[in-house]
Short mmCIF file of C-alpha atoms in Angstrom, two decimals:
data_model
loop_
_atom_site.label_atom_id
_atom_site.label_comp_id
_atom_site.label_asym_id
_atom_site.label_seq_id
_atom_site.Cartn_x
_atom_site.Cartn_y
_atom_site.Cartn_z
CA MET A 1 22.92 -23.05 178.18
CA LEU A 2 26.25 -24.24 179.44
CA HIS A 3 24.78 -27.45 180.89
CA PRO A 4 22.72 -29.10 178.16
CA VAL A 5 19.77 -31.08 179.29
CA GLY A 6 18.44 -34.03 177.32
CA PRO A 7 18.39 -37.78 177.10
CA LEU A 8 21.69 -37.85 175.14
CA PRO A 9 25.09 -37.59 176.62
CA ALA A 10 26.45 -34.06 177.12
CA ALA A 11 29.27 -34.57 174.60
CA VAL A 12 26.76 -34.92 171.80
CA TYR A 13 25.24 -31.54 172.56
CA TRP A 14 28.66 -29.86 172.75
CA ARG A 15 29.64 -31.23 169.36
CA ARG A 16 26.42 -29.90 167.83
CA ARG A 17 27.08 -26.43 169.25
CA LEU A 18 30.65 -26.50 167.91
CA VAL A 19 29.46 -27.35 164.39
CA VAL A 20 26.96 -24.46 164.45
CA LEU A 21 29.67 -22.04 165.59
CA VAL A 22 32.04 -23.19 162.82
CA VAL A 23 29.33 -22.72 160.18
CA LEU A 24 28.49 -19.25 161.46
CA ALA A 25 32.19 -18.30 161.47
CA ALA A 26 32.58 -19.52 157.86
CA VAL A 27 29.53 -17.56 156.69
CA VAL A 28 30.71 -14.36 158.40
CA GLY A 29 34.23 -14.79 157.01
CA GLY A 30 32.95 -15.40 153.49
CA LEU A 31 30.77 -12.28 153.55
CA THR A 32 33.64 -10.18 154.86
CA TRP A 33 36.04 -11.42 152.15
CA GLY A 34 33.43 -10.78 149.38
CA ALA A 35 32.88 -7.22 150.55
CA VAL A 36 36.62 -6.50 150.61
CA ALA A 37 37.12 -8.00 147.13
CA LEU A 38 34.21 -5.95 145.70
CA VAL A 39 35.61 -2.69 147.09
CA GLY A 40 39.09 -3.49 145.77
CA SER A 41 37.87 -4.30 142.24
CA ARG A 42 35.93 -1.01 142.06
CA GLY A 43 39.01 0.97 143.07
CA ALA A 44 41.17 -0.79 140.51
CA GLY A 45 38.56 -0.16 137.81
CA GLY A 46 38.53 3.59 138.56
CA GLU A 47 42.33 3.82 138.33
CA SER A 48 42.41 1.93 135.06
CA THR A 49 39.79 4.30 133.62
CA GLY A 50 41.97 7.31 134.38
CA THR A 51 45.06 5.85 132.68
CA ALA A 52 43.49 3.78 129.92
CA THR A 53 45.61 3.24 126.82
CA PRO A 54 44.10 3.75 123.38
CA THR A 55 42.57 0.67 121.90
CA GLU A 56 44.04 -0.71 118.71
CA LEU A 57 42.21 0.13 115.43
CA PRO A 58 40.27 -2.70 113.82
CA ALA A 59 42.09 -4.50 111.02
CA LEU A 60 39.73 -3.02 108.33
CA GLU A 61 40.50 0.57 109.33
CA ARG A 62 44.24 -0.12 109.25
CA VAL A 63 43.86 -1.03 105.54
CA VAL A 64 41.07 1.35 104.37
CA PRO A 65 41.31 4.99 105.56
CA SER A 66 38.25 6.43 107.22
CA VAL A 67 35.81 8.47 105.17
CA ALA A 68 36.58 11.60 107.22
CA ALA A 69 40.28 11.37 106.20
CA LEU A 70 39.52 11.35 102.49
CA ARG A 71 39.30 14.65 100.52
CA THR A 72 37.02 14.74 97.53
CA PRO A 73 38.74 16.56 94.60
CA GLU A 74 37.07 19.82 93.74
CA ALA A 75 35.54 20.12 90.29
CA PRO A 76 37.32 22.63 87.98
CA ALA A 77 35.65 25.99 87.72
CA ALA A 78 33.39 26.31 84.69
CA PRO A 79 34.56 28.85 82.05
CA PRO A 80 32.56 32.07 81.94
CA PRO A 81 29.76 32.10 79.35
CA PRO A 82 30.52 33.92 76.10
CA PRO A 83 29.15 37.43 75.83
CA SER A 84 25.67 37.54 74.39
CA GLU A 85 26.47 40.37 72.06
CA GLU A 86 29.68 41.26 70.26
CA PRO A 87 31.00 44.76 70.90
CA PRO A 88 30.38 47.15 68.02
CA PRO A 89 33.35 47.53 65.68
CA ALA A 90 35.51 50.54 66.24
CA ALA A 91 34.60 53.42 64.00
CA ALA A 92 37.09 54.11 61.21
CA SER A 93 39.07 57.25 61.69
CA ALA A 94 37.88 60.15 59.52
CA PRO A 95 40.29 61.44 56.85
CA ALA A 96 42.29 64.49 57.83
CA PRO A 97 41.14 67.72 56.12
CA GLY A 98 43.59 68.95 53.50
CA GLY A 99 45.30 65.56 53.09
CA PRO A 100 45.62 63.56 49.87
CA CYS A 101 42.45 62.34 48.17
CA ALA A 102 42.69 58.56 48.45
CA ASP A 103 40.94 56.44 45.82
CA ASP A 104 38.08 55.68 48.22
CA MET A 105 37.49 59.41 48.71
CA VAL A 106 36.80 60.24 45.05
CA ALA A 107 34.59 59.07 42.18
CA LEU A 108 35.75 58.94 38.54
CA GLU A 109 33.61 58.67 35.41
CA VAL A 110 33.91 59.17 31.64
CA ARG A 111 31.47 61.14 29.51
CA THR A 112 31.20 60.67 25.75
CA PRO A 113 28.99 62.15 23.04
CA GLY A 114 27.26 58.76 22.81
CA GLN A 115 27.59 58.49 19.01
CA VAL A 116 30.11 59.92 16.52
CA ALA A 117 30.70 59.67 12.79
CA PRO A 118 33.63 57.58 11.50
CA GLY A 119 36.81 59.72 11.24
CA SER A 120 35.44 62.50 13.48
CA LYS A 121 37.43 63.99 16.37
CA PRO A 122 35.18 63.95 19.46
CA THR A 123 36.05 65.30 22.90
CA PHE A 124 35.70 63.03 25.87
CA GLU A 125 35.56 64.16 29.50
CA LEU A 126 37.24 62.66 32.56
CA VAL A 127 35.13 63.68 35.58
CA LEU A 128 36.56 63.59 39.12
CA THR A 129 34.39 64.21 42.24
CA ASN A 130 35.38 64.47 45.90
CA THR A 131 32.91 62.20 47.70
CA SER A 132 34.48 62.57 51.18
CA PRO A 133 33.23 64.97 53.92
CA VAL A 134 36.53 66.87 54.04
CA PRO A 135 38.61 68.84 51.52
CA CYS A 136 41.50 66.89 50.02
CA VAL A 137 44.21 67.23 47.37
CA ARG A 138 44.49 65.10 44.20
CA ALA A 139 47.12 65.30 41.48
CA LEU A 140 45.66 65.97 38.01
CA ASP A 141 48.98 65.59 36.15
CA LYS A 142 48.68 64.94 32.41
CA GLU A 143 50.71 61.70 32.59
CA LEU A 144 48.27 60.37 35.22
CA GLN A 145 45.24 60.91 32.94
CA GLU A 146 44.34 58.26 30.40
CA LEU A 147 41.39 57.23 28.21
CA VAL A 148 41.23 54.02 26.17
CA LEU A 149 38.78 52.89 23.49
CA ILE A 150 37.77 49.20 23.54
CA ASP A 151 35.77 47.34 20.89
CA ALA A 152 33.01 44.78 21.43
CA SER A 153 35.50 41.87 21.57
CA GLY A 154 37.49 43.55 24.35
CA ALA A 155 40.45 44.56 22.16
CA ARG A 156 42.16 47.88 22.84
CA VAL A 157 41.66 50.27 19.87
CA TRP A 158 43.06 53.60 21.06
CA GLY A 159 44.76 55.19 24.07
CA SER A 160 45.14 58.90 24.85
CA ASN A 161 48.79 58.49 25.96
CA ASP A 162 49.96 56.28 23.07
CA CYS A 163 51.33 58.80 20.58
CA PHE A 164 51.26 62.22 22.26
CA PRO A 165 52.03 61.79 25.98
CA GLU A 166 52.14 64.96 28.05
CA ASN A 167 53.58 65.82 31.47
CA SER A 168 52.47 68.41 34.01
CA ASP A 169 52.33 69.13 37.71
CA GLU A 170 48.73 69.91 38.69
CA PRO A 171 47.81 69.32 42.35
CA ARG A 172 44.22 70.30 42.96
CA GLU A 173 42.40 70.81 46.26
CA LEU A 174 38.83 69.60 46.07
CA ALA A 175 36.13 70.72 48.48
CA PRO A 176 33.60 68.11 49.67
CA GLY A 177 31.31 67.34 46.70
CA GLU A 178 33.40 69.38 44.26
CA THR A 179 33.73 68.07 40.69
CA VAL A 180 36.56 68.63 38.22
CA VAL A 181 36.06 68.00 34.47
CA VAL A 182 39.15 67.27 32.37
CA PRO A 183 38.54 67.31 28.58
CA LEU A 184 40.50 64.95 26.34
CA LEU A 185 40.45 65.19 22.52
CA TRP A 186 40.49 62.03 20.38
CA GLY A 187 41.91 62.34 16.87
CA GLY A 188 39.53 59.70 15.53
CA LEU A 189 42.29 57.14 14.67
CA THR A 190 43.48 53.88 16.16
CA SER A 191 46.73 53.65 18.14
CA GLU A 192 48.83 51.32 20.32
CA PRO A 193 51.33 52.03 23.16
CA THR A 194 54.43 52.15 20.88
CA CYS A 195 52.60 54.25 18.25
CA THR A 196 54.41 52.34 15.45
CA ALA A 197 51.41 50.58 13.89
CA PRO A 198 49.47 52.31 11.10
CA ARG A 199 46.73 54.56 12.45
CA VAL A 200 43.33 54.21 10.77
CA PRO A 201 39.72 55.14 11.60
CA PRO A 202 38.01 52.38 13.64
CA ALA A 203 35.29 50.41 11.89
CA PRO A 204 31.71 51.41 12.64
CA GLY A 205 30.23 49.62 15.63
CA SER A 206 29.74 49.70 19.39
CA TYR A 207 32.64 50.61 21.70
CA VAL A 208 33.27 51.65 25.27
CA VAL A 209 35.59 54.33 26.66
CA ARG A 210 37.36 53.59 29.95
CA GLY A 211 39.17 56.22 32.03
CA ARG A 212 41.95 56.25 34.64
CA LEU A 213 43.49 58.90 36.91
CA ASP A 214 46.66 57.35 38.34
CA THR A 215 45.36 54.35 40.37
CA LYS A 216 41.68 55.30 40.23
CA ALA A 217 39.72 53.68 37.37
CA SER A 218 36.31 54.58 36.01
CA GLY A 219 33.48 52.51 34.68
CA ASP A 220 32.84 52.02 30.96
CA ALA A 221 31.04 54.72 28.95
CA PRO A 222 29.35 53.53 25.71
CA LEU A 223 30.29 55.00 22.34
CA VAL A 224 28.78 54.16 18.95
CA ILE A 225 30.78 54.89 15.78
CA GLY A 226 28.66 55.04 12.67
#
Protein backbone atom coordinates (compact mmCIF):
# COMPACT_ATOMS: atom_id res chain seq x y z
CA MET A 1 0.00 0.00 0.00
CA LEU A 2 2.78 2.40 0.82
CA HIS A 3 4.62 1.69 -2.46
CA PRO A 4 2.11 2.06 -5.29
CA VAL A 5 2.67 -0.10 -8.28
CA GLY A 6 1.57 0.93 -11.75
CA PRO A 7 2.73 2.36 -15.02
CA LEU A 8 2.34 5.96 -13.74
CA PRO A 9 4.80 7.78 -11.63
CA ALA A 10 4.45 7.30 -7.85
CA ALA A 11 3.57 10.97 -7.26
CA VAL A 12 0.36 10.55 -9.21
CA TYR A 13 -0.80 7.75 -6.96
CA TRP A 14 0.05 9.72 -3.80
CA ARG A 15 -1.95 12.69 -4.99
CA ARG A 16 -4.97 10.46 -5.65
CA ARG A 17 -4.77 9.00 -2.14
CA LEU A 18 -4.53 12.50 -0.64
CA VAL A 19 -7.67 13.66 -2.47
CA VAL A 20 -9.61 10.62 -1.22
CA LEU A 21 -8.50 11.28 2.36
CA VAL A 22 -9.53 14.96 2.15
CA VAL A 23 -12.97 14.00 0.82
CA LEU A 24 -13.47 11.44 3.57
CA ALA A 25 -12.40 13.98 6.21
CA ALA A 26 -14.88 16.55 4.83
CA VAL A 27 -17.74 14.05 4.83
CA VAL A 28 -17.00 12.94 8.41
CA GLY A 29 -16.69 16.55 9.58
CA GLY A 30 -19.95 17.55 7.91
CA LEU A 31 -21.86 14.69 9.51
CA THR A 32 -20.42 15.51 12.92
CA TRP A 33 -21.36 19.20 12.65
CA GLY A 34 -24.94 18.33 11.50
CA ALA A 35 -25.45 16.01 14.45
CA VAL A 36 -24.23 18.65 16.93
CA ALA A 37 -26.46 21.35 15.38
CA LEU A 38 -29.53 19.05 15.49
CA VAL A 39 -29.00 18.25 19.18
CA GLY A 40 -28.51 21.93 20.02
CA SER A 41 -31.67 23.06 18.21
CA ARG A 42 -33.76 20.44 20.05
CA GLY A 43 -32.46 21.61 23.41
CA ALA A 44 -33.16 25.24 22.59
CA GLY A 45 -36.69 24.33 21.45
CA GLY A 46 -37.43 22.57 24.76
CA GLU A 47 -36.26 25.57 26.79
CA SER A 48 -38.32 27.98 24.74
CA THR A 49 -41.40 25.80 25.27
CA GLY A 50 -41.02 26.02 29.03
CA THR A 51 -40.76 29.83 29.06
CA ALA A 52 -42.95 30.75 26.11
CA THR A 53 -44.58 34.17 26.24
CA PRO A 54 -48.26 34.54 25.43
CA THR A 55 -48.99 35.22 21.82
CA GLU A 56 -50.63 38.49 20.89
CA LEU A 57 -54.43 38.41 20.23
CA PRO A 58 -55.50 38.74 16.61
CA ALA A 59 -56.53 42.23 15.56
CA LEU A 60 -60.25 41.21 15.27
CA GLU A 61 -60.42 40.00 18.87
CA ARG A 62 -58.81 43.22 20.11
CA VAL A 63 -61.78 45.12 18.61
CA VAL A 64 -64.70 42.67 19.10
CA PRO A 65 -64.92 40.94 22.51
CA SER A 66 -65.21 37.18 22.48
CA VAL A 67 -68.62 35.57 22.73
CA ALA A 68 -67.72 33.99 26.09
CA ALA A 69 -67.10 37.48 27.57
CA LEU A 70 -70.54 38.77 26.63
CA ARG A 71 -73.49 38.40 29.06
CA THR A 72 -76.93 38.09 27.58
CA PRO A 73 -79.43 40.26 29.57
CA GLU A 74 -81.98 38.21 31.40
CA ALA A 75 -85.61 38.65 30.41
CA PRO A 76 -87.81 40.29 33.10
CA ALA A 77 -89.89 37.90 35.12
CA ALA A 78 -93.44 37.55 33.84
CA PRO A 79 -96.16 38.87 36.21
CA PRO A 80 -98.19 36.19 37.97
CA PRO A 81 -101.47 35.30 36.22
CA PRO A 82 -104.60 36.88 37.69
CA PRO A 83 -106.63 34.67 39.99
CA SER A 84 -109.22 32.64 38.15
CA GLU A 85 -111.93 33.41 40.64
CA GLU A 86 -112.55 36.51 42.72
CA PRO A 87 -112.79 35.95 46.46
CA PRO A 88 -116.34 36.05 47.78
CA PRO A 89 -117.34 39.42 49.23
CA ALA A 90 -117.13 39.73 52.96
CA ALA A 91 -120.43 39.11 54.66
CA ALA A 92 -122.10 42.21 56.07
CA SER A 93 -122.09 42.37 59.81
CA ALA A 94 -125.44 41.49 61.39
CA PRO A 95 -127.26 44.25 63.30
CA ALA A 96 -126.78 44.21 67.04
CA PRO A 97 -129.84 43.01 68.99
CA GLY A 98 -131.59 45.80 70.87
CA GLY A 99 -130.05 48.58 68.76
CA PRO A 100 -131.93 51.18 66.73
CA CYS A 101 -134.15 50.01 63.87
CA ALA A 102 -132.44 51.43 60.78
CA ASP A 103 -134.57 52.17 57.72
CA ASP A 104 -133.35 48.99 56.00
CA MET A 105 -134.51 46.92 58.99
CA VAL A 106 -138.19 47.93 58.82
CA ALA A 107 -141.04 48.08 56.31
CA LEU A 108 -143.64 50.88 56.23
CA GLU A 109 -147.03 50.89 54.49
CA VAL A 110 -150.29 52.85 54.52
CA ARG A 111 -153.75 51.31 54.70
CA THR A 112 -156.88 53.17 53.61
CA PRO A 113 -160.57 52.27 53.39
CA GLY A 114 -160.19 52.27 49.60
CA GLN A 115 -163.19 54.55 48.97
CA VAL A 116 -164.86 57.26 51.08
CA ALA A 117 -167.72 59.69 50.61
CA PRO A 118 -166.94 63.40 50.08
CA GLY A 119 -166.73 65.24 53.44
CA SER A 120 -166.36 62.03 55.48
CA LYS A 121 -163.69 61.57 58.16
CA PRO A 122 -161.90 58.26 57.46
CA THR A 123 -159.14 56.72 59.55
CA PHE A 124 -155.92 55.76 57.87
CA GLU A 125 -153.30 53.40 59.30
CA LEU A 126 -149.52 53.71 59.29
CA VAL A 127 -148.13 50.17 59.57
CA LEU A 128 -144.53 49.53 60.71
CA THR A 129 -142.93 46.03 60.63
CA ASN A 130 -139.54 44.86 61.87
CA THR A 131 -138.13 42.83 58.97
CA SER A 132 -134.71 42.17 60.56
CA PRO A 133 -133.73 38.93 62.41
CA VAL A 134 -133.06 40.76 65.69
CA PRO A 135 -135.12 42.94 68.04
CA CYS A 136 -134.59 46.68 67.57
CA VAL A 137 -135.94 50.01 68.81
CA ARG A 138 -137.75 52.61 66.66
CA ALA A 139 -139.13 55.97 67.73
CA LEU A 140 -142.88 56.34 67.08
CA ASP A 141 -143.06 60.01 68.12
CA LYS A 142 -146.11 61.91 66.86
CA GLU A 143 -144.01 64.58 65.12
CA LEU A 144 -142.22 61.83 63.15
CA GLN A 145 -145.51 60.41 61.79
CA GLU A 146 -147.04 61.96 58.70
CA LEU A 147 -149.65 61.14 56.04
CA VAL A 148 -150.28 63.22 52.91
CA LEU A 149 -153.09 63.07 50.35
CA ILE A 150 -152.08 63.60 46.69
CA ASP A 151 -154.42 64.05 43.73
CA ALA A 152 -154.08 62.55 40.25
CA SER A 153 -151.95 65.48 39.00
CA GLY A 154 -149.44 65.02 41.82
CA ALA A 155 -150.55 68.07 43.83
CA ARG A 156 -150.53 67.86 47.62
CA VAL A 157 -154.11 68.10 48.99
CA TRP A 158 -153.78 67.38 52.71
CA GLY A 159 -151.15 66.61 55.36
CA SER A 160 -151.69 65.17 58.83
CA ASN A 161 -149.21 67.60 60.45
CA ASP A 162 -150.41 70.79 58.71
CA CYS A 163 -152.93 72.21 61.18
CA PHE A 164 -152.77 70.05 64.33
CA PRO A 165 -149.16 68.93 64.88
CA GLU A 166 -148.51 66.81 67.95
CA ASN A 167 -145.37 65.89 69.90
CA SER A 168 -144.58 62.80 71.94
CA ASP A 169 -141.75 60.55 73.04
CA GLU A 170 -142.57 56.97 72.07
CA PRO A 171 -139.59 54.61 71.64
CA ARG A 172 -140.80 51.13 70.80
CA GLU A 173 -138.87 47.85 70.82
CA LEU A 174 -139.95 45.59 68.00
CA ALA A 175 -139.34 41.86 67.97
CA PRO A 176 -138.34 40.23 64.67
CA GLY A 177 -141.45 40.22 62.44
CA GLU A 178 -143.47 42.35 64.87
CA THR A 179 -145.91 44.89 63.38
CA VAL A 180 -147.13 48.15 64.90
CA VAL A 181 -150.28 49.88 63.56
CA VAL A 182 -150.63 53.63 64.16
CA PRO A 183 -154.09 55.06 63.34
CA LEU A 184 -154.40 58.58 61.95
CA LEU A 185 -157.74 60.39 61.57
CA TRP A 186 -158.41 62.65 58.58
CA GLY A 187 -160.95 65.43 59.03
CA GLY A 188 -162.04 65.21 55.39
CA LEU A 189 -160.79 68.73 54.43
CA THR A 190 -157.89 70.09 52.44
CA SER A 191 -154.88 71.71 54.14
CA GLU A 192 -151.38 73.10 53.50
CA PRO A 193 -148.28 73.36 55.75
CA THR A 194 -149.08 76.90 57.06
CA CYS A 195 -152.77 76.03 57.57
CA THR A 196 -153.76 79.56 56.42
CA ALA A 197 -155.60 78.64 53.20
CA PRO A 198 -159.34 77.90 53.32
CA ARG A 199 -160.05 74.26 54.09
CA VAL A 200 -162.64 72.59 51.86
CA PRO A 201 -163.65 69.00 51.00
CA PRO A 202 -161.56 67.63 48.09
CA ALA A 203 -163.37 67.11 44.80
CA PRO A 204 -164.46 63.56 44.01
CA GLY A 205 -161.83 61.55 42.17
CA SER A 206 -158.85 59.23 42.55
CA TYR A 207 -156.11 60.00 45.10
CA VAL A 208 -153.22 58.31 46.83
CA VAL A 209 -152.13 58.45 50.47
CA ARG A 210 -148.38 58.43 51.19
CA GLY A 211 -146.89 57.84 54.64
CA ARG A 212 -143.62 58.68 56.42
CA LEU A 213 -142.06 57.77 59.79
CA ASP A 214 -139.09 60.09 60.22
CA THR A 215 -136.76 59.13 57.31
CA LYS A 216 -138.62 55.98 56.29
CA ALA A 217 -141.21 56.49 53.51
CA SER A 218 -144.00 54.18 52.41
CA GLY A 219 -145.45 53.39 49.04
CA ASP A 220 -148.68 54.96 47.76
CA ALA A 221 -152.06 53.58 48.89
CA PRO A 222 -155.02 54.33 46.57
CA LEU A 223 -158.06 56.24 47.80
CA VAL A 224 -161.21 57.08 45.84
CA ILE A 225 -163.41 59.98 46.98
CA GLY A 226 -166.91 59.84 45.62
